Coordinates of C-alpha atoms in Angstrom, one line a residue:
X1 CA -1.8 19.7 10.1
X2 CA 0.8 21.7 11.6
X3 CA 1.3 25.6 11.8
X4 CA 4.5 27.3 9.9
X5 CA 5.5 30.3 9.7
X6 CA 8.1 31.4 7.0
X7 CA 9.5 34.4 8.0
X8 CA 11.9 36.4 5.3
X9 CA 13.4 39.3 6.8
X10 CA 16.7 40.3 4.6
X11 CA 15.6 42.2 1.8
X12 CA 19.0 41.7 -0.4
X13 CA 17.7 38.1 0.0
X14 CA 14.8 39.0 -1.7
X15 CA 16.4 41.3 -4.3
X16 CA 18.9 38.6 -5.4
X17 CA 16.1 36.0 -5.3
X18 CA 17.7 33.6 -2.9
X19 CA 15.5 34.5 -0.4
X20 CA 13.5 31.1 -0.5
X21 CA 15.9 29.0 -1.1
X22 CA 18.2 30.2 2.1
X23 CA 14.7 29.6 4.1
X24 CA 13.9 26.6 3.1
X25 CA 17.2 25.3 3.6
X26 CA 17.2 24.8 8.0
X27 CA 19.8 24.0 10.2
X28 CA 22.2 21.4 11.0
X29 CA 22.4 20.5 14.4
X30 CA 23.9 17.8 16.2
X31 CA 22.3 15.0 17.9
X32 CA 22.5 11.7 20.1
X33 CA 24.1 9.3 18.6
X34 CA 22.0 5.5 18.5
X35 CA 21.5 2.3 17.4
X36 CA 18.9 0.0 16.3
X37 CA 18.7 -3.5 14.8
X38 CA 17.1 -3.6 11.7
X39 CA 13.0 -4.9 11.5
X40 CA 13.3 -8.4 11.7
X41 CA 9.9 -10.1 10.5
X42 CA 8.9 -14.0 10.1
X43 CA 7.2 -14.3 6.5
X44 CA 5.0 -17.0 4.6
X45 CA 3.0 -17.3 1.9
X46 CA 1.3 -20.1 -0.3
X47 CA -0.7 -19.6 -3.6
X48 CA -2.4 -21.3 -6.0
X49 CA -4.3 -20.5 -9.4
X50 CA -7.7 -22.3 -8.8
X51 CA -8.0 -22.8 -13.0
X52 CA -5.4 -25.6 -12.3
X53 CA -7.4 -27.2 -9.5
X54 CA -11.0 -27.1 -10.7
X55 CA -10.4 -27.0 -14.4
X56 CA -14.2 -26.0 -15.0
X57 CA -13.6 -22.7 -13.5
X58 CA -14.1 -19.5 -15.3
X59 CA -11.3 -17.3 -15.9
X60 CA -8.0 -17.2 -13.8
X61 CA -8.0 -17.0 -10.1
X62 CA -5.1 -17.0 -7.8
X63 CA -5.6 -17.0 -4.5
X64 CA -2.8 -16.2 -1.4
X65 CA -2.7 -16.4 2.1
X66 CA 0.6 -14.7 4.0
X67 CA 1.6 -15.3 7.6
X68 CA 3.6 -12.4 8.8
X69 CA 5.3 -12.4 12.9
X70 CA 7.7 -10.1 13.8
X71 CA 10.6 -11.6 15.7
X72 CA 12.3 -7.9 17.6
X73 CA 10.2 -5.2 19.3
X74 CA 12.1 -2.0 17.5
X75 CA 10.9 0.4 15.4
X76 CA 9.4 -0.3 12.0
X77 CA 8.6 -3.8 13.2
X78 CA 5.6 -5.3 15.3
X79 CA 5.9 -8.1 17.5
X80 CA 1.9 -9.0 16.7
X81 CA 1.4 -11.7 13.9
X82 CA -0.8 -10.4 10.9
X83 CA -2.5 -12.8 8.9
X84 CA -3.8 -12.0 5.3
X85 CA -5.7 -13.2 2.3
X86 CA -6.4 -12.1 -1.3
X87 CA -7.5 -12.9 -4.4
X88 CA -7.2 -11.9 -8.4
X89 CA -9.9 -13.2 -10.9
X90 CA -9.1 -12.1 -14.3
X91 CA -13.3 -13.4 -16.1
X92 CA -12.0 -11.0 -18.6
X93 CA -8.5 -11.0 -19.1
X94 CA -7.7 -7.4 -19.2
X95 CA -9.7 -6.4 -16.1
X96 CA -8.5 -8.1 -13.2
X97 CA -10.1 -7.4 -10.3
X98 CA -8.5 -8.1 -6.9
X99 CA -9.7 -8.3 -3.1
X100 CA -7.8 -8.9 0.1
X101 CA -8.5 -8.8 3.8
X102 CA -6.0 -9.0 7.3
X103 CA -6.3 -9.3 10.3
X104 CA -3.5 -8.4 13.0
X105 CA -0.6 -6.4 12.9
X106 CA -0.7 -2.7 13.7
X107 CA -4.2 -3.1 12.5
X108 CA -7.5 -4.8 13.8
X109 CA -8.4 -5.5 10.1
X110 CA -8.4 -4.4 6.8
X111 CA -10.2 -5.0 3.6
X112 CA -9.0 -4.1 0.3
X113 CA -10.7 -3.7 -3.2
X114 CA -9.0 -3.0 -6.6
X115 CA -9.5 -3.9 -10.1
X116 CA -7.2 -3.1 -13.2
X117 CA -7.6 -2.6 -17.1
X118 CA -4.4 -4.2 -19.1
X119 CA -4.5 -3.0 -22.2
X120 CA -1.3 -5.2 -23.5
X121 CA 1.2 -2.1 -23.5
X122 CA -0.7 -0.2 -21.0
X123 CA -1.9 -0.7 -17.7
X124 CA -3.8 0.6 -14.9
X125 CA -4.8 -0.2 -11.8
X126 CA -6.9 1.4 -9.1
X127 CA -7.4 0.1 -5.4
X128 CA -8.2 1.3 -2.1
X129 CA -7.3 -0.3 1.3
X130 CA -9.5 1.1 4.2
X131 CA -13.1 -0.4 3.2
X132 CA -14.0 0.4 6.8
X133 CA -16.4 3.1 5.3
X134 CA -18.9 0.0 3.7
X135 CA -19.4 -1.4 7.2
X136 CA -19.1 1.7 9.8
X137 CA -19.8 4.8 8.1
X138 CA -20.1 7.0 10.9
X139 CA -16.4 5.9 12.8
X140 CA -14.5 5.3 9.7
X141 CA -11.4 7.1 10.8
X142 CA -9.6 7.2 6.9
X143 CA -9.4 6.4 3.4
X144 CA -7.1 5.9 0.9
X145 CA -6.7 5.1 -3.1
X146 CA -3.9 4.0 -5.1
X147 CA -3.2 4.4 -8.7
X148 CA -0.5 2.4 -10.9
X149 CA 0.6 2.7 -14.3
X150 CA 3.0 0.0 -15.7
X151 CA 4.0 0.7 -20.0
X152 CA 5.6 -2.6 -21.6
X153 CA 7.5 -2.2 -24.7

């Protein structure tokens, strides 16, 4: 968190009610000029629905592994390789659950849990990256949830 102050001091500003909007809107000031090559990152992936492999399987499953190695040191990019895995059975067809895990990175290692409900026109899907909470509860650092909504018409 940081501290900030907003200070209004003309009171016209206030009468005419462009007293927020002036202090909100900073100053421009001038600075260095620079450059920097864009991120340039290595990527491969391979997947596969299992249902095609093992035809005895229940449900659909794809599975996906992803190789990632950036290739510059410069912002936005990381010069350590991250490798990843994930999967999405759909038993039930309109509830999808998904898991994932890497390793590498910026990271030491992440899990990841979601699941979703498609309702045909509708869905919705809820997941959560930092799973660090199920296997060190007192040094998990963070946590975080996503939620998507997709309409089809």
């Amino acid at each position: 968190s940081a501290d900030t102050s907003l200070v209004v001091d003309d009171p016209p500003e206030v009468v005419e009610g462009t007293a927020m909007e002036n202090a909100m809107k900073g100053k421009n000031k001038e600075g260095a000029l620079f450059s920097t090559s864009l991120p340039t990152t290595f990527r491969a992936c391979v997947a596969f629905q299992v249902e095609k492999i093992l035809e005895w399987f229940p449900g659909e499953m794809v599975v996906a592994l992803d190789y990632n190695q950036g290739l510059v040191d410069e912002p936005g990019t990381t010069m350590h390789s991250r490798v990843s895995a994930g999967v999405e059975w759909k038993l039930l067809k309109f509830l999808p659950i998904r898991s994932g895990v890497s390793f590498g990175g910026t990271d030491r290692m992440n899990y990841a849990f979601g699941f979703g409900f498609n309702l045909g026109f509708f869905d919705l899907d809820v997941a959560t990256e930092n799973m660090e909470l199920l296997w060190s509860p007192d040094n998990f650092s963070h946590a975080s949830v996503a939620v998507g909504t997709r309409f089809r018409f």
